């Protein structure tokens, strides 16, 4: 925390250093930059901000986007020396180079507690008047999931458009897909000018210059959030049943910001935020993150800046937590106004068995739907025995056909896509593949629609199979595919890949906020590519099964649509609070939720407040609301000055003389950080929270505390009494520790909870206690 404060204090000095560096740089390659401008500084002589920008900062040919709603400024293609000149203008608050982002790549609504005839679905009319904006790779509008049959008129507040382009006309929008746009200027600039970005630009031989989805990811996330009922759905017979989104009647607005094989650029994402809020969306779903393992400060992160502009205007923003788990501090999208979603499993699986020549059987997963091996035994080989890393990973051109022809090949997971490894084996003449996790993936498994018979296994099973290959004179195996199984226990389990806490920017804010279904999720798919996404996969499928926090975030987006429909006056923070305080921390065995990578008990660093439970979220009893002023106070508390905060908030702010504490942000979780320095005896921290009653008017709640091991937690008052005149009550939570007696777990923390209970509602907040090194 101290380090982050120090970094913010130096930000102004860094700004001047940046000007000097850019002006003196010998590299004068043009690049795309995003400029944050003080909108109040516009001279009255200019009729619009665009006229001002083109006259004073850049010419019309170099400007890509002008931002007016969630952000004020523009993006332009300039040389570093030109940028240095722009930065000299006192109206320029900040500038940052455009950056490439990456996507965080049926039965789940029932698993979340939704039922047809009662509860949130019926109370919200399935989200019929709520508009969900999806920032992704576009949409394949012909899918049944996007039918507008029996939907009412488009909400009158909608101001968006149906942007036409390649293979996309105005007829592709309807009362379900009520708007569609695409954003490519940042991408096109990266290809036209290079900008130091390898492979920039859009390949129109495999892409559509329109909202049409050439990748599949956007179609999948959109239908997960708000797909209509689709009967007799499956992916090549797997997950057969009725496919439906979380909010089946919600309207969809599609914002294509990501492009096949080339990612998503900040300048385009920010333009989409600007358009979506102007268009009138109620919810934004964004399954996009940095992909570099580094979280930028909020004032240098266009996703955080755009999301703040949306949330400050009442738009709920759901974002994915990233797929870099199970490593600690791997969670992305950390801003406290974002709802950050990790991934869990559901109670459905696609098992496959490996039978070895010695009779041993190992269980894994597969979505292979081609000709089965039918029990025939084949020679088994592990190319990694040679010690060549590329061969162990089955990288392109790494396998010797003489070694693998006619055999089942063991390939280690990592580096290249899982499905691509199978193609490498197939091209080398192999008949099947065993995909083995490494230690970093543990026992976490996801299914893939492989083009050759394949079974994925955990690290322990993979090691045992490799040991068999090493010891057997003639190693053989076969793979049996067992289709779809329902009622799997335990579930949910925290997915191995799901981004984990603690929060790398501000550990006072617990991230992720919660988890939702993100493993083996069936949803609609594009006709442009096969289910693997490989160019060589010519299969067509209406639905596909994918895994990732990309799949988890739209579940929460759909949930927010339902809650917004049922409670139109709730703020984005209140909606998030309702989800978090009612989330489940147990699985379908009524045991504590576990971590897929270790099979050990999961913690709030893994699942945040718990797993989304929509059976309870509609009626949470109490909520923790957060205003725009509260977020500004938080930014002041972490050391941001008024000029830096204005980059995020658009408006001028004044921080109080006495710096507030980030601990007091009215968040539905509590993270207590203590110095690890020895001496001074017990230490205490007090957290102030305000609970708002959204249940029965005359309600009485009593506190129930599970203190983290080695701590003492006290709450004052211990009873909250609400009435028609008392709707909000503040309370204080004091956490006391003795650093000498605190025994932290492997993640460096201990965990507990605080719950308010009235006989019907249990309003639960996780408590995390950790130590940090002193500055």
XYZ file of C-alpha atoms in Angstrom:
775
model
C 0.000 0.000 0.000
C 2.771 2.376 0.893
C 4.583 1.624 -2.340
C 1.481 2.456 -4.354
C 1.083 5.762 -2.540
C 4.718 6.591 -3.231
C 4.202 5.816 -6.916
C 1.178 8.132 -7.112
C 2.977 11.005 -5.447
C 5.649 10.731 -8.117
C 3.162 10.611 -11.005
C 3.473 14.355 -11.731
C 7.261 14.072 -11.866
C 6.848 11.078 -14.178
C 4.578 13.159 -16.416
C 7.322 15.759 -16.917
C 9.901 13.015 -17.382
C 7.655 11.513 -20.078
C 7.532 14.827 -21.949
C 11.319 15.063 -21.935
C 11.758 11.429 -22.973
C 9.309 11.678 -25.866
C 10.773 14.926 -27.129
C 14.322 13.557 -27.135
C 13.506 10.071 -28.389
C 15.428 8.952 -31.452
C 12.581 6.560 -32.294
C 10.070 8.713 -34.176
C 7.823 5.831 -35.271
C 4.199 6.919 -35.257
C 2.027 5.211 -32.665
C -1.478 5.557 -31.316
C -1.875 7.564 -28.119
C -4.915 8.338 -25.974
C -5.113 11.878 -24.554
C -7.217 12.907 -21.575
C -8.227 16.570 -21.961
C -9.739 18.944 -19.432
C -13.087 19.536 -21.127
C -13.659 22.773 -19.202
C -10.589 24.306 -20.846
C -12.119 24.453 -24.354
C -11.884 27.987 -25.749
C -15.331 29.353 -26.616
C -14.204 30.121 -30.160
C -14.480 26.405 -31.017
C -18.053 25.098 -31.541
C -17.162 21.529 -30.472
C -14.364 19.684 -28.720
C -13.565 17.976 -32.035
C -12.883 21.360 -33.670
C -10.663 22.280 -30.740
C -8.705 19.008 -30.884
C -8.125 19.161 -34.654
C -7.074 22.787 -34.502
C -4.785 22.732 -31.477
C -3.518 19.167 -30.956
C -3.683 17.077 -34.141
C -5.071 17.204 -37.662
C -8.173 15.377 -38.857
C -6.151 12.680 -40.606
C -4.432 11.523 -37.429
C -7.380 11.582 -35.004
C -9.033 8.155 -34.552
C -11.678 8.594 -31.842
C -13.125 11.572 -29.976
C -14.442 10.697 -26.505
C -17.252 12.766 -24.955
C -19.146 10.661 -22.404
C -17.217 8.324 -20.105
C -13.945 10.067 -20.977
C -13.042 13.427 -22.450
C -10.296 13.531 -25.007
C -9.210 11.806 -28.176
C -6.918 9.154 -29.616
C -4.550 9.943 -32.451
C -1.630 8.547 -34.419
C 1.420 10.706 -33.736
C 5.191 10.695 -33.493
C 6.701 10.844 -29.976
C 7.962 14.391 -30.643
C 4.422 15.454 -31.561
C 3.106 13.836 -28.379
C 5.675 15.764 -26.353
C 4.375 18.996 -27.873
C 0.766 18.059 -27.032
C 1.749 17.257 -23.445
C 3.067 20.799 -23.016
C -0.485 22.123 -23.254
C -1.924 22.693 -19.743
C -5.318 21.355 -20.895
C -3.817 17.865 -21.318
C -4.279 15.870 -18.122
C -2.736 12.580 -19.246
C -1.544 10.597 -22.236
C -0.910 6.899 -22.655
C 0.092 4.680 -25.510
C -2.567 2.437 -27.015
C -2.237 -1.116 -25.752
C -3.431 -4.470 -27.001
C -5.764 -6.459 -24.706
C -6.806 -10.098 -24.867
C -10.002 -12.082 -24.432
C -10.253 -14.175 -21.289
C -11.117 -17.246 -22.913
C -27.667 -24.685 -20.979
C -27.258 -25.905 -17.624
C -25.675 -23.072 -15.715
C -28.838 -20.981 -15.067
C -30.405 -23.807 -13.063
C -27.131 -24.321 -11.238
C -27.282 -20.648 -10.198
C -30.652 -21.212 -8.532
C -32.970 -19.937 -11.298
C -36.330 -21.699 -11.679
C -38.993 -21.148 -14.335
C -42.137 -20.492 -12.340
C -40.807 -18.604 -9.324
C -38.012 -16.450 -8.027
C -35.849 -13.987 -9.919
C -36.766 -15.115 -13.442
C -40.483 -14.566 -12.936
C -40.077 -11.485 -10.696
C -37.930 -9.764 -13.336
C -39.865 -11.003 -16.399
C -36.595 -12.610 -17.460
C -34.960 -9.166 -17.753
C -37.190 -8.078 -20.661
C -36.635 -4.296 -20.502
C -32.948 -4.336 -19.563
C -30.251 -3.673 -22.189
C -26.990 -5.620 -21.913
C -24.015 -4.281 -23.842
C -21.439 -6.944 -24.724
C -17.884 -5.820 -25.556
C -16.362 -8.712 -27.465
C -15.792 -10.085 -30.993
C -19.280 -9.351 -32.333
C -22.227 -11.671 -32.893
C -23.575 -14.292 -35.304
C -27.126 -12.906 -35.384
C -28.842 -15.838 -37.130
C -28.554 -18.117 -34.104
C -31.758 -19.202 -32.376
C -30.361 -17.698 -29.167
C -30.963 -14.250 -30.679
C -34.558 -14.718 -31.828
C -36.938 -11.860 -30.987
C -40.044 -14.040 -31.077
C -42.714 -12.695 -28.701
C -40.484 -9.929 -27.369
C -42.129 -6.567 -26.757
C -41.091 -3.304 -28.408
C -37.536 -2.023 -28.051
C -37.240 0.148 -24.905
C -37.967 3.756 -25.872
C -34.836 5.043 -24.136
C -32.595 3.170 -26.603
C -30.556 5.588 -28.737
C -28.140 3.182 -30.417
C -27.719 2.116 -34.031
C -27.368 -1.029 -36.122
C -24.118 -0.366 -37.955
C -23.929 -2.104 -41.297
C -20.799 -3.579 -42.857
C -19.394 -6.766 -44.312
C -22.094 -9.512 -44.227
C -24.116 -7.438 -41.741
C -27.211 -5.397 -42.649
C -29.881 -3.563 -40.689
C -32.018 -6.720 -40.938
C -29.503 -8.477 -38.669
C -30.776 -6.391 -35.775
C -34.186 -7.068 -34.277
C -36.023 -6.730 -30.977
C -33.394 -8.974 -29.346
C -30.186 -7.602 -30.886
C -31.351 -4.001 -30.738
C -28.010 -2.464 -31.661
C -24.613 -3.403 -33.054
C -21.440 -1.426 -33.627
C -17.835 -2.196 -34.477
C -14.679 -0.322 -33.491
C -11.582 -0.810 -35.620
C -9.742 2.503 -35.918
C -7.160 1.673 -33.257
C -6.628 -1.723 -34.824
C -6.326 -0.333 -38.322
C -3.803 2.253 -37.144
C -1.656 -0.466 -35.572
C -1.480 -2.233 -38.918
C -1.123 0.850 -41.090
C 1.653 2.457 -39.088
C 3.156 -0.564 -37.288
C 3.495 1.237 -34.002
C 5.882 -1.375 -32.706
C 3.020 -3.871 -32.442
C 3.701 -7.143 -34.215
C 0.854 -8.374 -36.369
C -1.240 -5.247 -35.988
C -4.212 -4.480 -38.190
C -7.177 -6.548 -39.291
C -6.932 -9.450 -41.727
C -10.079 -9.048 -43.827
C -9.593 -12.478 -45.409
C -10.615 -14.060 -42.087
C -12.548 -11.154 -40.544
C -15.707 -9.141 -41.190
C -15.459 -5.348 -41.118
C -18.780 -5.258 -39.326
C -20.352 -6.454 -36.075
C -20.442 -10.026 -37.456
C -18.424 -12.468 -35.337
C -15.572 -14.281 -37.097
C -14.111 -15.631 -33.838
C -17.061 -17.105 -31.885
C -16.145 -15.689 -28.480
C -18.575 -12.770 -28.685
C -21.488 -14.932 -29.825
C -20.779 -17.275 -26.912
C -20.627 -14.547 -24.244
C -23.684 -12.690 -25.588
C -25.843 -15.819 -25.569
C -24.533 -16.776 -22.115
C -25.720 -13.458 -20.707
C -29.028 -13.142 -22.556
C -29.635 -15.992 -25.019
C -33.234 -17.069 -25.734
C -34.472 -20.607 -25.079
C -33.068 -22.983 -27.718
C -34.491 -26.497 -27.623
C -32.543 -29.605 -28.603
C -29.247 -27.798 -28.181
C -25.887 -29.545 -27.916
C -22.329 -29.482 -29.163
C -21.969 -32.643 -31.279
C -24.206 -34.464 -28.797
C -22.480 -33.149 -25.669
C -24.482 -31.138 -23.071
C -27.750 -31.989 -24.801
C -30.808 -30.063 -23.578
C -32.327 -26.580 -23.620
C -29.760 -23.816 -23.989
C -30.641 -20.439 -22.470
C -28.931 -17.362 -21.167
C -29.206 -16.035 -17.626
C -31.542 -13.209 -18.721
C -33.387 -14.734 -21.699
C -35.562 -11.690 -22.476
C -32.946 -8.996 -21.938
C -32.038 -6.959 -25.005
C -28.547 -7.169 -26.461
C -26.358 -4.364 -27.766
C -23.218 -5.693 -29.445
C -19.958 -3.709 -29.439
C -17.279 -5.431 -31.474
C -13.930 -4.281 -30.070
C -11.903 -7.487 -30.444
C -10.788 -9.044 -33.702
C -9.891 -12.574 -34.705
C -6.246 -13.431 -34.034
C -5.327 -9.854 -33.146
C -6.881 -8.886 -29.820
C -8.503 -5.643 -28.713
C -7.049 -2.129 -28.467
C -7.606 0.323 -25.624
C -8.543 3.201 -27.941
C -11.359 1.125 -29.461
C -12.528 -0.211 -26.074
C -12.762 3.328 -24.704
C -14.766 4.392 -27.766
C -17.153 1.499 -27.108
C -17.666 2.598 -23.497
C -18.434 6.105 -24.766
C -20.961 4.807 -27.307
C -22.621 2.246 -25.015
C -23.385 4.739 -22.262
C -24.725 7.233 -24.810
C -26.807 4.480 -26.417
C -28.568 3.690 -23.142
C -27.271 0.297 -21.992
C -27.997 -0.790 -18.412
C -25.277 -3.447 -18.101
C -21.876 -3.846 -19.755
C -20.196 -7.244 -20.005
C -16.476 -7.162 -20.796
C -14.450 -10.380 -20.825
C -11.193 -8.625 -21.683
C -7.981 -8.042 -19.751
C -4.335 -7.092 -19.992
C -2.947 -10.549 -20.624
C 0.516 -9.427 -19.492
C 0.195 -10.162 -15.785
C 0.617 -6.457 -14.970
C -2.185 -4.265 -13.651
C -1.849 -0.592 -14.541
C -2.853 2.138 -12.077
C -6.470 3.114 -12.583
C -5.557 6.440 -14.243
C -3.553 4.576 -16.913
C -6.122 1.829 -17.506
C -8.764 2.684 -20.147
C -10.972 -0.239 -19.033
C -11.001 1.136 -15.475
C -11.538 4.702 -16.754
C -14.312 3.730 -19.169
C -15.980 1.570 -16.535
C -15.929 4.413 -14.015
C -17.676 6.656 -16.526
C -20.313 3.964 -17.024
C -20.823 3.089 -13.347
C -21.006 6.764 -12.357
C -24.014 7.011 -14.706
C -25.734 3.945 -13.236
C -24.464 1.269 -15.631
C -23.377 -2.019 -14.047
C -20.050 -3.329 -15.437
C -19.099 -7.001 -15.132
C -15.527 -7.988 -15.988
C -13.538 -11.210 -16.081
C -10.871 -11.936 -13.465
C -8.395 -13.420 -15.944
C -7.131 -16.932 -16.594
C -3.686 -16.803 -14.972
C -4.609 -18.836 -11.884
C -3.867 -20.686 -9.725
C -0.954 -18.287 -9.158
C -1.521 -15.762 -6.404
C -2.097 -12.087 -7.275
C -3.156 -13.096 -10.799
C -6.588 -11.455 -10.734
C -7.117 -8.625 -13.257
C -9.645 -5.779 -13.623
C -9.103 -4.504 -10.098
C -10.949 -1.182 -9.952
C -13.440 -1.167 -7.045
C -16.276 0.068 -9.287
C -15.877 -3.016 -11.510
C -17.510 -6.306 -10.566
C -14.687 -8.792 -11.078
C -15.735 -12.381 -11.733
C -13.729 -15.587 -11.347
C -14.733 -19.007 -12.658
C -16.115 -22.142 -11.043
C -17.315 -25.525 -12.262
C -20.923 -26.687 -12.552
C -22.389 -30.101 -11.812
C -21.907 -31.369 -15.358
C -18.871 -33.065 -16.818
C -17.670 -34.809 -19.975
C -15.627 -37.755 -18.732
C -13.233 -39.902 -20.716
C -11.103 -42.797 -19.499
C -7.593 -43.834 -20.439
C -6.987 -47.559 -20.146
C -3.330 -48.624 -20.123
C -1.901 -51.909 -21.297
C -1.282 -52.919 -17.667
C -4.988 -52.584 -16.904
C -4.805 -49.321 -14.973
C -7.528 -46.767 -15.701
C -7.250 -42.987 -15.425
C -10.092 -40.477 -15.629
C -10.034 -37.238 -17.575
C -12.298 -35.106 -19.778
C -12.938 -34.757 -23.506
C -15.370 -33.264 -26.020
C -14.124 -35.405 -28.891
C -17.079 -36.354 -31.107
C -15.474 -38.194 -34.015
C -14.916 -41.893 -34.670
C -14.078 -43.551 -31.327
C -11.162 -45.890 -30.713
C -13.688 -48.587 -29.727
C -11.435 -50.129 -27.132
C -8.574 -50.882 -29.547
C -5.152 -50.638 -27.893
C -2.485 -48.521 -29.588
C 1.200 -47.993 -28.833
C 1.727 -45.115 -26.383
C 4.651 -42.690 -26.649
C 5.878 -39.614 -24.769
C 8.077 -37.380 -26.977
C 9.204 -35.490 -23.877
C 11.408 -38.436 -22.896
C 13.996 -36.983 -25.264
C 14.333 -33.892 -23.106
C 13.377 -31.604 -25.992
C 10.866 -29.087 -24.598
C 9.169 -28.334 -27.921
C 8.524 -32.058 -28.452
C 7.092 -32.534 -24.953
C 4.711 -29.609 -25.646
C 3.879 -30.928 -29.152
C 4.744 -27.624 -30.749
C 4.437 -27.141 -34.512
C 6.950 -29.287 -36.481
C 8.417 -30.713 -33.261
C 7.289 -34.356 -33.615
C 9.141 -37.044 -35.537
C 6.572 -38.917 -37.663
C 8.688 -42.061 -37.343
C 8.228 -41.883 -33.578
C 4.487 -41.082 -33.365
C 2.889 -42.593 -36.476
C 0.038 -44.928 -35.529
C 0.412 -44.174 -31.817
C -1.282 -42.311 -28.989
C 0.961 -39.389 -28.033
C 1.333 -37.783 -24.597
C 1.607 -33.988 -24.909
C 2.300 -31.595 -22.039
C -0.013 -28.621 -21.600
C 1.376 -25.133 -22.167
C 2.742 -22.615 -24.714
C 0.513 -23.448 -27.709
C -3.290 -23.959 -27.676
C -4.513 -27.311 -26.378
C -6.426 -28.072 -29.574
C -3.414 -27.107 -31.711
C -1.352 -29.837 -30.065
C -3.810 -32.407 -31.352
C -3.414 -31.083 -34.887
C 0.381 -31.384 -34.560
C -0.056 -35.013 -33.497
C -2.494 -35.673 -36.340
C -0.185 -34.168 -38.983
C 2.669 -36.327 -37.685
C 0.524 -39.459 -38.079
C -0.599 -39.995 -34.489
C -3.985 -41.616 -33.822
C -4.756 -40.005 -30.468
C -3.483 -37.711 -27.727
C -3.282 -37.642 -23.949
C -3.033 -34.004 -22.821
C -1.232 -33.875 -19.469
C -1.334 -30.968 -17.055
C 1.848 -29.666 -15.536
C 2.305 -28.703 -11.903
C 1.071 -25.146 -12.560
C -2.306 -26.432 -13.791
C -2.612 -29.083 -11.091
C -5.735 -31.193 -11.473
C -7.840 -28.539 -13.221
C -9.420 -29.836 -16.426
C -11.386 -28.256 -19.275
C -12.980 -30.031 -22.210
C -12.028 -29.302 -25.823
C -13.633 -30.368 -29.119
C -10.451 -32.024 -30.383
C -10.082 -33.192 -33.964
C -8.428 -36.466 -32.918
C -9.308 -38.807 -30.028
C -7.988 -36.934 -26.975
C -8.319 -37.081 -23.214
C -7.072 -34.343 -20.874
C -5.769 -35.484 -17.471
C -4.477 -33.785 -14.336
C -0.829 -33.517 -13.349
C -0.852 -36.569 -11.072
C -2.484 -38.816 -13.672
C -0.144 -37.475 -16.349
C 2.910 -38.301 -14.244
C 1.618 -41.828 -13.589
C 1.004 -42.441 -17.312
C 4.474 -41.128 -18.206
C 5.961 -43.412 -15.559
C 4.199 -46.365 -17.187
C 5.665 -45.419 -20.580
C 9.157 -45.264 -19.071
C 8.917 -48.629 -17.317
C 6.961 -50.751 -19.806
C 8.799 -52.639 -22.542
C 5.811 -52.064 -24.825
C 3.431 -49.319 -23.634
C -0.118 -49.327 -25.011
C -3.354 -47.491 -24.278
C -6.837 -46.675 -25.501
C -9.337 -43.897 -24.744
C -13.034 -44.384 -23.978
C -15.423 -41.414 -24.263
C -18.378 -41.423 -21.858
C -20.478 -38.465 -23.082
C -22.242 -36.122 -20.642
C -22.731 -36.704 -16.919
C -25.052 -34.591 -14.742
C -25.055 -34.299 -10.961
C -21.287 -34.223 -10.527
C -20.085 -33.723 -6.954
C -18.448 -31.648 -5.679
C -19.620 -28.545 -7.526
C -18.938 -25.728 -7.706
C -15.184 -25.994 -7.458
C -12.921 -22.983 -8.080
C -11.445 -23.452 -11.561
C -7.711 -23.942 -11.613
C -7.207 -21.195 -14.218
C -9.349 -18.581 -12.457
C -7.464 -15.397 -11.483
C -6.651 -15.267 -7.748
C -6.153 -12.585 -5.128
C -4.797 -10.696 -3.428
C -5.431 -7.485 -5.300
C -2.059 -6.385 -6.674
C -2.918 -2.661 -6.729
C -4.917 -2.132 -3.547
C -5.073 -5.219 -1.315
C -7.583 -3.327 0.875
C -10.175 -4.256 -1.790
C -10.737 -8.002 -2.071
C -10.676 -9.253 -5.663
C -12.177 -11.233 -7.319
C -15.576 -10.167 -6.022
C -17.201 -13.547 -6.613
C -17.150 -16.513 -8.978
C -19.725 -17.835 -11.455
C -19.947 -20.778 -13.879
C -16.955 -20.694 -16.213
C -15.999 -24.305 -16.996
C -17.430 -26.245 -19.955
C -20.223 -23.758 -20.695
C -22.550 -24.453 -23.644
C -23.579 -21.364 -25.633
C -24.103 -20.177 -29.206
C -21.256 -20.155 -31.729
C -20.324 -18.572 -35.046
C -20.490 -20.245 -38.462
C -17.182 -18.633 -39.420
C -14.953 -21.190 -37.662
C -15.188 -24.682 -36.226
C -15.520 -25.400 -32.508
C -11.743 -25.453 -31.969
C -11.263 -22.100 -33.674
C -8.459 -23.573 -35.771
C -8.302 -22.597 -39.434
C -8.091 -26.287 -40.335
C -11.309 -27.109 -38.439
C -14.064 -26.980 -41.073
C -16.845 -28.300 -38.829
C -19.954 -26.153 -38.250
C -21.793 -26.086 -34.941
C -24.660 -23.962 -33.612
C -23.349 -24.262 -30.058
C -19.910 -24.677 -28.556
C -18.534 -25.519 -25.122
C -15.881 -23.166 -23.766
C -14.130 -22.498 -20.464
C -12.633 -19.337 -18.981
C -13.439 -16.368 -16.809
C -14.764 -14.976 -20.124
C -17.661 -17.382 -19.627
C -18.137 -16.450 -15.958
C -18.440 -12.664 -16.439
C -21.524 -12.808 -18.731
C -23.301 -15.012 -16.162
C -22.965 -12.093 -13.749
C -23.947 -9.629 -16.498
C -27.140 -11.597 -17.075
C -27.714 -11.784 -13.329
C -27.310 -8.004 -13.084
C -29.908 -7.606 -15.841
C -32.395 -9.669 -13.841
C -31.702 -7.753 -10.631
C -31.911 -4.415 -12.464
C -35.284 -5.439 -13.903
C -36.594 -6.535 -10.499
C -35.093 -3.510 -8.696
C -34.789 -0.619 -11.194
C -33.767 1.835 -8.467
C -30.721 -0.167 -7.328
C -27.296 1.251 -8.120
C -24.503 -0.863 -9.656
C -22.929 -1.130 -6.195
C -26.194 -2.303 -4.650
C -26.578 -4.975 -7.354
C -23.026 -6.205 -6.759
C -23.607 -6.189 -3.004
C -26.741 -8.320 -3.394
C -24.744 -10.901 -5.349
C -21.765 -10.895 -3.004
C -23.546 -11.041 0.364
C -25.777 -13.924 -0.750
C -23.041 -15.903 -2.536
C -22.466 -19.539 -1.573
C -19.247 -20.724 0.038
C -20.280 -24.387 0.109
C -20.658 -26.949 -2.672
C -23.478 -29.374 -3.476
C -22.202 -31.717 -0.764
C -22.785 -28.892 1.753
C -19.045 -28.868 2.360
C -16.677 -25.874 2.048
C -15.882 -25.081 -1.563
C -12.580 -26.517 -2.806
C -9.826 -25.417 -5.185
C -9.584 -27.513 -8.346
C -5.808 -27.091 -8.611
C -5.073 -28.550 -5.146
C -8.343 -30.173 -3.982
C -7.826 -28.187 -0.773
C -10.328 -25.836 0.846
C -10.678 -22.667 -1.234
C -10.401 -19.189 0.296
C -11.726 -15.685 -0.465
C -8.534 -15.074 -2.448
C -9.856 -17.786 -4.782
C -13.608 -17.076 -4.823
C -14.058 -13.606 -3.313
C -17.390 -13.546 -1.483
C -18.374 -16.936 -2.935
C -20.285 -18.424 -5.856
C -23.176 -16.526 -7.415
C -26.521 -17.729 -5.994
C -29.428 -16.038 -7.750
C -31.957 -17.922 -5.675
C -31.050 -15.519 -2.839
C -29.734 -12.384 -4.547
C -33.175 -10.981 -5.439
C -33.947 -10.527 -1.729
C -30.618 -9.878 0.040
C -32.123 -8.054 3.026
C -29.328 -5.464 3.260
C -27.011 -3.923 0.677
C -23.807 -1.913 0.849
C -24.229 1.035 -1.490
C -21.385 3.161 -2.876
C -21.756 6.632 -4.406
C -19.522 8.444 -6.886
C -18.273 10.610 -4.007
C -17.288 7.448 -2.140
C -15.156 6.297 -5.071
C -13.520 9.740 -5.275
C -12.766 9.551 -1.548
C -11.189 6.135 -2.129
C -8.978 7.540 -4.907
C -7.903 10.337 -2.555
C -7.137 7.752 0.110
C -4.674 5.854 -2.095
C -2.674 8.996 -2.810
C -4.077 10.196 -6.111
C -4.110 13.970 -6.444
C -6.990 16.007 -7.928
C -5.425 16.186 -11.389
C -4.836 12.443 -11.471
C -8.352 11.716 -10.218
C -9.804 13.977 -12.912
C -8.309 11.635 -15.525
C -10.738 9.000 -14.193
C -13.748 11.000 -13.076
C -13.921 13.728 -15.813
C -14.846 16.291 -13.139
C -12.713 18.482 -10.933
C -12.387 17.108 -7.402
C -10.925 18.273 -4.127
C -9.399 15.817 -1.687
C -9.929 16.609 2.013
C -7.049 17.994 4.081
C -7.165 14.872 6.250
C -6.549 11.930 3.964
C -9.352 9.342 4.205
C -8.678 5.647 4.690
C -9.226 3.151 1.860
C -10.496 0.742 4.528
C -13.701 2.759 4.813
C -14.941 2.289 1.233
C -18.384 0.744 1.770
C -17.399 -2.539 0.139
C -19.226 -5.828 0.889
C -15.935 -7.412 1.982
C -13.269 -6.485 4.537
C -9.518 -6.809 4.004
C -7.366 -5.887 7.016
C -3.682 -5.217 6.327
C -1.220 -5.092 9.209
C 2.472 -4.336 9.250
C 4.642 -7.409 9.798
C 7.122 -5.477 11.956
C 7.657 -7.067 15.367
C 7.028 -5.062 18.483
C 4.302 -2.937 19.929
C 2.024 -5.795 20.938
C -1.499 -6.085 19.603
C -2.633 -3.902 16.724
C -6.133 -2.945 15.713
C -7.888 -1.574 12.647
C -11.436 -0.290 12.482
C -13.626 -0.440 9.375
C -16.809 1.586 8.975
C -19.660 0.200 6.897
C -23.189 1.443 6.155
C -25.958 -1.110 5.649
C -29.073 -0.115 3.702
C -32.269 -2.034 4.361
C -33.959 -3.286 1.165
C -36.097 -5.883 2.945
C -39.102 -5.544 5.276
C -39.356 -2.039 6.751
C -39.244 -3.131 10.384
C -36.279 -5.477 10.486
C -33.834 -6.395 13.230
C -30.449 -7.898 12.377
C -27.968 -9.415 14.811
C -24.320 -9.887 14.036
C -22.613 -13.261 13.701
C -18.839 -13.276 13.433
C -16.379 -15.992 12.466
C -13.090 -14.384 13.462
C -10.061 -15.292 11.360
C -7.770 -17.593 13.314
C -5.503 -15.658 15.655
C -7.609 -12.476 15.538
C -10.377 -10.853 17.555
C -13.211 -9.188 15.651
C -15.718 -6.929 17.405
C -18.729 -5.168 15.871
C -20.519 -2.108 17.277
C -23.453 -1.944 17.386
C -24.080 -5.672 17.406
C -27.766 -5.199 16.516
C -29.213 -3.171 13.632
C -32.817 -1.999 14.072
C -34.499 -0.630 10.933
C -37.857 1.148 10.683
C -39.769 3.352 8.255
C -37.566 6.262 9.397
C -34.283 4.347 9.739
C -33.227 2.802 6.443
C -29.429 3.126 6.749
C -27.254 2.265 9.736
C -23.514 2.684 10.153
C -21.503 0.202 12.153
C -17.840 -0.320 13.003
C -15.803 -3.510 12.721
C -12.578 -3.669 14.730
C -10.012 -6.335 13.886
C -7.293 -6.909 16.479
C -4.173 -9.015 15.947
C -0.962 -9.766 17.758
C 1.614 -10.121 14.949
C 3.676 -12.560 17.025
C 0.737 -14.956 17.349
C -0.735 -14.632 13.847
C -0.231 -17.811 11.793
C -0.950 -17.180 8.126
C -1.747 -19.835 5.538
C 0.229 -20.453 2.320
C -1.422 -17.443 0.666
C -0.186 -15.169 3.446
C -3.561 -14.544 5.029
C -6.235 -15.865 7.392
C -9.941 -15.714 6.655
C -13.246 -15.318 8.450
C -16.615 -13.648 7.954
C -19.176 -11.231 9.334
C -22.886 -11.893 8.830
C -26.028 -9.976 9.698
C -28.928 -12.341 10.425
C -32.629 -11.608 10.888
C -34.094 -15.122 10.818
C -34.617 -15.096 7.055
C -31.634 -13.304 5.544
C -27.942 -13.994 6.042
C -25.973 -10.977 4.782
C -22.409 -12.288 4.690
C -19.124 -10.444 4.150
C -15.749 -12.193 3.952
C -12.948 -10.962 6.223
C -9.318 -11.262 5.128
C -6.414 -10.512 7.467
C -2.894 -10.319 6.108
C 0.470 -8.796 6.882
C 2.487 -6.490 4.672
C 6.128 -5.548 4.892
C 6.741 -2.053 6.272
C 8.216 0.572 3.951
